[in-house]
Coordinates of C-alpha atoms in Angstrom, one line a residue:
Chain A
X1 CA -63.4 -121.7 53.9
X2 CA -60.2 -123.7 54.0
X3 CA -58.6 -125.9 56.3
X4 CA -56.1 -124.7 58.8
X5 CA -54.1 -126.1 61.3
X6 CA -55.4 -123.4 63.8
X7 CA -59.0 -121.7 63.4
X8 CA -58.0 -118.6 62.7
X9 CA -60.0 -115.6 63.7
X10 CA -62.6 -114.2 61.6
X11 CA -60.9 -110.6 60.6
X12 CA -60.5 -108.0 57.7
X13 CA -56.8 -109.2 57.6
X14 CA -57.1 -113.2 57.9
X15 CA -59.5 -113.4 55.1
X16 CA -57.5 -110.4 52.9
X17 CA -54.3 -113.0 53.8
X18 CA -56.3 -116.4 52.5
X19 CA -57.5 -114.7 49.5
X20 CA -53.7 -113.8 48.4
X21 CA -52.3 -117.1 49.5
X22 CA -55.0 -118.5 46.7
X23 CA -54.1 -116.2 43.9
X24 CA -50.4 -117.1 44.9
X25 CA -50.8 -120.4 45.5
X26 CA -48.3 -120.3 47.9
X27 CA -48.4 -119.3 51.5
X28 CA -47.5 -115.4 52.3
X29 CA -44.7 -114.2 54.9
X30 CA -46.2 -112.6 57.5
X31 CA -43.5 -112.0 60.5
X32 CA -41.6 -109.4 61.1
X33 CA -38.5 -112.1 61.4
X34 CA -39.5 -113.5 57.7
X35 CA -37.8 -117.3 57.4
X36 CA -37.1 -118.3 53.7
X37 CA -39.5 -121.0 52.9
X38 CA -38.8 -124.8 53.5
X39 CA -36.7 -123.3 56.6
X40 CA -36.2 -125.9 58.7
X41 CA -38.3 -126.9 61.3
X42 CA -41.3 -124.9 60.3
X43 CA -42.9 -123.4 63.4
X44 CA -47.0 -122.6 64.1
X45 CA -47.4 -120.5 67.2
X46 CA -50.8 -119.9 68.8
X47 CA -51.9 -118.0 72.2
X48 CA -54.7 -118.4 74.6
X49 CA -55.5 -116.2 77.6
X50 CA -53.3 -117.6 79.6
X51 CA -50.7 -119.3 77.8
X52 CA -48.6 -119.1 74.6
X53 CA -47.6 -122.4 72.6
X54 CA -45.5 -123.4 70.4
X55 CA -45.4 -125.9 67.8
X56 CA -42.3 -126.7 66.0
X57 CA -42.3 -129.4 63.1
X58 CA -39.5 -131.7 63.7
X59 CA -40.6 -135.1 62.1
X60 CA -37.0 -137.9 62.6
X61 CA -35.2 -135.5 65.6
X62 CA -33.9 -137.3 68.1
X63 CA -35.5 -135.5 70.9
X64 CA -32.7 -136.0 73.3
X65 CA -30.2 -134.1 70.5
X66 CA -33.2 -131.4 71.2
X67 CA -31.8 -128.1 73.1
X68 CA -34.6 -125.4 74.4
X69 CA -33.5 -122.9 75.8
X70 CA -35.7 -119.2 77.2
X71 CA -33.8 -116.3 77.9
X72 CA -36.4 -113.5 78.8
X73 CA -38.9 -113.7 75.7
X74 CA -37.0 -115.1 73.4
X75 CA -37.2 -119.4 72.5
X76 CA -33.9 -120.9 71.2
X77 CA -34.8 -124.1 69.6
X78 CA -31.8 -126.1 68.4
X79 CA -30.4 -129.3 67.5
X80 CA -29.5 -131.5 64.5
X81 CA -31.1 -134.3 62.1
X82 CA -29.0 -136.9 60.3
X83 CA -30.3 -138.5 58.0
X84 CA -29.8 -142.4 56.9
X85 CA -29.2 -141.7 53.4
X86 CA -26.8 -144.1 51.4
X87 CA -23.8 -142.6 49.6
X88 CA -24.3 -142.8 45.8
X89 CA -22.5 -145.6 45.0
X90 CA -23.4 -148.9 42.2
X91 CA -25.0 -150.3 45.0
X92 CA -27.5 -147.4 46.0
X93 CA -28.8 -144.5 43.5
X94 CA -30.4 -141.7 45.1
X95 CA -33.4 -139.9 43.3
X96 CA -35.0 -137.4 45.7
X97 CA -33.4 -135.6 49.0
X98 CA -35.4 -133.0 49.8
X99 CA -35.4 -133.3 53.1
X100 CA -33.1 -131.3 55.9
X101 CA -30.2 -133.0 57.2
X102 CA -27.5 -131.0 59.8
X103 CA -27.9 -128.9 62.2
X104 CA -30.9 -126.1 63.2
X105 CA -31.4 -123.5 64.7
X106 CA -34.7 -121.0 65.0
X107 CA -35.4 -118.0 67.9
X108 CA -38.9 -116.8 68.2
X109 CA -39.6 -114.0 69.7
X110 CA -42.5 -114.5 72.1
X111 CA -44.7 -111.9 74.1
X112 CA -43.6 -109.6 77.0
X113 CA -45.5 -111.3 79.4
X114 CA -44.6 -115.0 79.6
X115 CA -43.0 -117.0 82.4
X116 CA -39.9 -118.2 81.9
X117 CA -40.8 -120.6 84.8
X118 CA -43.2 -121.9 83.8
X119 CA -42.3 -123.8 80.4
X120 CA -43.7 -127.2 79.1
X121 CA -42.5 -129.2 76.4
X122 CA -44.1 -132.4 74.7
X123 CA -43.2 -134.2 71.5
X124 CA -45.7 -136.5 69.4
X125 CA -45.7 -137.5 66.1
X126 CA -43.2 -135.4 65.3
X127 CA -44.4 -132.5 66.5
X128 CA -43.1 -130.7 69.6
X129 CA -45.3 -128.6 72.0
X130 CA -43.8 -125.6 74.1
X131 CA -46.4 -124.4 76.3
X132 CA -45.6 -121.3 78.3
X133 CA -47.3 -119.8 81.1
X134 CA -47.9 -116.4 80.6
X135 CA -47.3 -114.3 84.3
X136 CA -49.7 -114.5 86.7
X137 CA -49.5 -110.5 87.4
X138 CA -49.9 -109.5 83.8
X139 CA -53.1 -111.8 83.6
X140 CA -56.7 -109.8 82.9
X141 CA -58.2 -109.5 86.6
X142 CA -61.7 -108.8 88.2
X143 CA -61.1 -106.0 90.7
X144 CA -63.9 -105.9 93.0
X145 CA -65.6 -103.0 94.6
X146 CA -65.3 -102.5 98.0
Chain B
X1 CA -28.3 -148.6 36.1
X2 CA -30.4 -146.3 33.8
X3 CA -32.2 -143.4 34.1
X4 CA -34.9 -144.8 32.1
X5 CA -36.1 -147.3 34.1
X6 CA -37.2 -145.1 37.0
X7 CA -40.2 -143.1 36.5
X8 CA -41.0 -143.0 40.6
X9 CA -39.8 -139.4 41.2
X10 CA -42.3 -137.6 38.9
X11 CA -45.9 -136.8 40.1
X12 CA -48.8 -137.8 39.8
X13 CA -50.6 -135.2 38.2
X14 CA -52.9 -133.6 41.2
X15 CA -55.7 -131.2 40.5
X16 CA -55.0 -127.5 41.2
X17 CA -57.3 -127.4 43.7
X18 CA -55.5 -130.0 46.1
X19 CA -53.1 -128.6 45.2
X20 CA -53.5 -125.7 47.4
X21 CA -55.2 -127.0 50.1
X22 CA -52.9 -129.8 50.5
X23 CA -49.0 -130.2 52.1
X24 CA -46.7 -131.7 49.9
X25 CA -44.6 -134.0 52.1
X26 CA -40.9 -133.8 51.5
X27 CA -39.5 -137.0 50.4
X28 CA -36.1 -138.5 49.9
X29 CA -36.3 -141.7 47.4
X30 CA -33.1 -144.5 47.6
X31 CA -33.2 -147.2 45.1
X32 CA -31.5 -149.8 45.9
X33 CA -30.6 -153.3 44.0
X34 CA -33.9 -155.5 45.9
X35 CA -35.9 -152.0 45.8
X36 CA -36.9 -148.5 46.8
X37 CA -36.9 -146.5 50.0
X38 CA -39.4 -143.7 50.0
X39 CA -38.9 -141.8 52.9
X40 CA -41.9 -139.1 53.7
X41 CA -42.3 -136.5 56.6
X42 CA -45.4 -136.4 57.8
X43 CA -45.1 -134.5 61.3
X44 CA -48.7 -134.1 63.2
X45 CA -50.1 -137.7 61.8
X46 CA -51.1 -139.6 64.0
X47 CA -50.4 -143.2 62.9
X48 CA -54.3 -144.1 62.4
X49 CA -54.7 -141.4 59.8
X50 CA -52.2 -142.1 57.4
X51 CA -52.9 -143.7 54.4
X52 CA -50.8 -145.3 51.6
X53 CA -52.6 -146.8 48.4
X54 CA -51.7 -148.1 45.5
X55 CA -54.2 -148.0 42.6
X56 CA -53.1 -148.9 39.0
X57 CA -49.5 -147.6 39.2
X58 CA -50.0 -144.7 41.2
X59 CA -48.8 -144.8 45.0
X60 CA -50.0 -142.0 46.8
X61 CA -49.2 -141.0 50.3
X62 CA -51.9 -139.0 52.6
X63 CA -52.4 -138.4 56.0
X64 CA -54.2 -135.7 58.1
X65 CA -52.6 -133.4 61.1
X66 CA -54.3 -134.1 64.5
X67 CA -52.8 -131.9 67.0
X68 CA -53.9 -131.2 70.4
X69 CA -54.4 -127.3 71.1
X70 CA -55.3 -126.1 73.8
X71 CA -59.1 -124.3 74.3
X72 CA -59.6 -120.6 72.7
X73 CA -56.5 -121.0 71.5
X74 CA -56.1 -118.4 68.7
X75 CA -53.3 -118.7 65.9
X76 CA -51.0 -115.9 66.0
X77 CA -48.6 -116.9 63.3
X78 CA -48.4 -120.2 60.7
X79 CA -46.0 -121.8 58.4
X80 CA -47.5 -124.8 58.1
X81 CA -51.3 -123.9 57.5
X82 CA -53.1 -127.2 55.9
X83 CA -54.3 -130.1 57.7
X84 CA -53.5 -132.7 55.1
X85 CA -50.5 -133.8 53.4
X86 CA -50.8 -135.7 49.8
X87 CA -48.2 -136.6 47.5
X88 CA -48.4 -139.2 44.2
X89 CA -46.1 -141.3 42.7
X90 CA -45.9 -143.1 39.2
X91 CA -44.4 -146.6 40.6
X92 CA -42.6 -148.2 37.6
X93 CA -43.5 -151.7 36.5
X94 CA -40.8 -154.0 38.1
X95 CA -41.6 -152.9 41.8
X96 CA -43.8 -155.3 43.4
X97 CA -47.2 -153.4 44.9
X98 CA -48.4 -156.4 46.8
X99 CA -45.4 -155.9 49.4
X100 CA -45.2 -153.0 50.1
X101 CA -44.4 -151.9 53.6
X102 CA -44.6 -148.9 55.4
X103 CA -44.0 -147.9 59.1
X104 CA -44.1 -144.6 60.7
X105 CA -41.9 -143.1 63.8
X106 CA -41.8 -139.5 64.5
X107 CA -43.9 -138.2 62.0
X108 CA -41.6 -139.8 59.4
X109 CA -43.7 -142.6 57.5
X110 CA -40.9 -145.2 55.5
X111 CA -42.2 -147.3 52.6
X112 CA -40.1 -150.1 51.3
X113 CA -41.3 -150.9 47.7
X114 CA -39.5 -154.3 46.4
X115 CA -39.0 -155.1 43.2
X116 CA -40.5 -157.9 42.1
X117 CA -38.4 -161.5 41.6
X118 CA -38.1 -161.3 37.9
X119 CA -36.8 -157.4 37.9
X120 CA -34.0 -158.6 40.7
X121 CA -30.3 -157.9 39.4
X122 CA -28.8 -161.3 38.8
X123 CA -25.2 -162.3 36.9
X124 CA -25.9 -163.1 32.9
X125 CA -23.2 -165.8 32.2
X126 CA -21.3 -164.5 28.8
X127 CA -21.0 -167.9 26.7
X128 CA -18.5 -167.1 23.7
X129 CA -18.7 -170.1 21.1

């Protein structure tokens, strides 16, 4: 019906969710940890079988300045963006600054089951990817009979 | 410096409809004596799919996420929930379109609209006689 980021799952609740966000125009909190909108970076998370992953929109952060940290289940993302933004002076007039500058912090709160070990993170276009392994042991196996 | 003169920050009118389907990308706008510096985030373009154009006096900005995700990978929880960002702008009529210039790094795309020759601050000798 509309485009998402992720394809969302064709349930009672997703479509019940889309159809609010329309008559709101605006998207609707649905976390138990709800962030204030325009909180900065904004965060997607998706799972697979296997793995759980993370996307955190940080367009302009010096990944280096990035600190990732897992203690158990919970992700600390945190770091800082400064911006390049001229003093107002009679040289320089600033119209718009919506965008964040200082420092950030967000914890998510991921599954039970994920290893702790086992963590990947990429960055492209801005957009950085924390892939975690979820434990082998807690994975859905075949038991054969004997 | 007036006020006046600067009509870049308003927006475009853009229909409801895009409205919601759309990102708006947060901006910060600098003007400076030789120009502008629009400064968009765009996180999750990929360089090839941005697009700046300039028709009449509008610029607008657009640009659609391409993320990699992973196989059966099922969204469990979204702030950012549209696959295209789109913002306008009225560009006023001493900015130069033709040279424009925009590069992207980081998901941040950076336009540098001049202003043309003529509009250029310059020193207007006072003669008293």
């Amino acid at each position: 019906m509309y485009g998402s980021v992720f394809n969302f799952s064709d349930n009672l609740f997703n479509e019940l969710e889309q159809l609010q966000r329309q008559l709101n125009g605006r998207s609707i909190v649905s976390n138990i940890r709800p962030v204030a909108r325009g909180t900065f970076p904004s965060i997607n998370l998706g799972s697979t079988s296997t793995s759980v992953e993370v996307y955190a929109f940080i367009p302009g952060v010096d990944v280096s300045a990035l600190d990732i940290q897992m203690d158990k289940n919970l992700l600390t993302l945190q770091g800082e963006r400064n911006l390049d933004i001229p003093d107002e002076d009679d040289k320089a007039t600033v119209y718009a600054q919506e965008r964040f500058s200082g420092k950030f912090r967000r914890v998510i709160t991921l599954p039970d089951d994920v290893d702790v070990n086992n963590v990947k993170a990429t960055c492209k276009d801005g957009v950085l990817q924390v892939s975690i392994k979820r434990r082998e042991e807690t994975l859905p196996k075949r038991i054969e009979i004997q | 410096m007036s006020n006046q003169e600067v009509t870049n920050q308003t927006d475009a009118p853009v229909s409801q409809q895009e409205k919601m389907t759309t990102l708006r990308p947060l901006v910060s706008i600098v003007e400076s004596d030789t120009g502008f510096t629009l400064t968009a985030e765009i996180p999750g373009v990929p360089k090839e799919n941005v697009e700046v154009n300039v028709e009449n006096d509008t610029l607008t900005l657009s640009g659609a996420i391409k993320m990699e995700t992973p196989e059966g990978m099922e969204a469990t929880y979204a702030e950012v929930r549209d696959v295209c960002y789109k913002r306008a702008f009225t560009l006023s009529r001493e900015l130069d379109a033709s040279k424009i210039q925009a590069s992207q790094a980081n998901g941040v795309l950076t336009l540098n609209i001049p202003k043309a020759e003529h509009a250029q601050p310059r020193k207007i000798e006072v003669q008293i006689g």
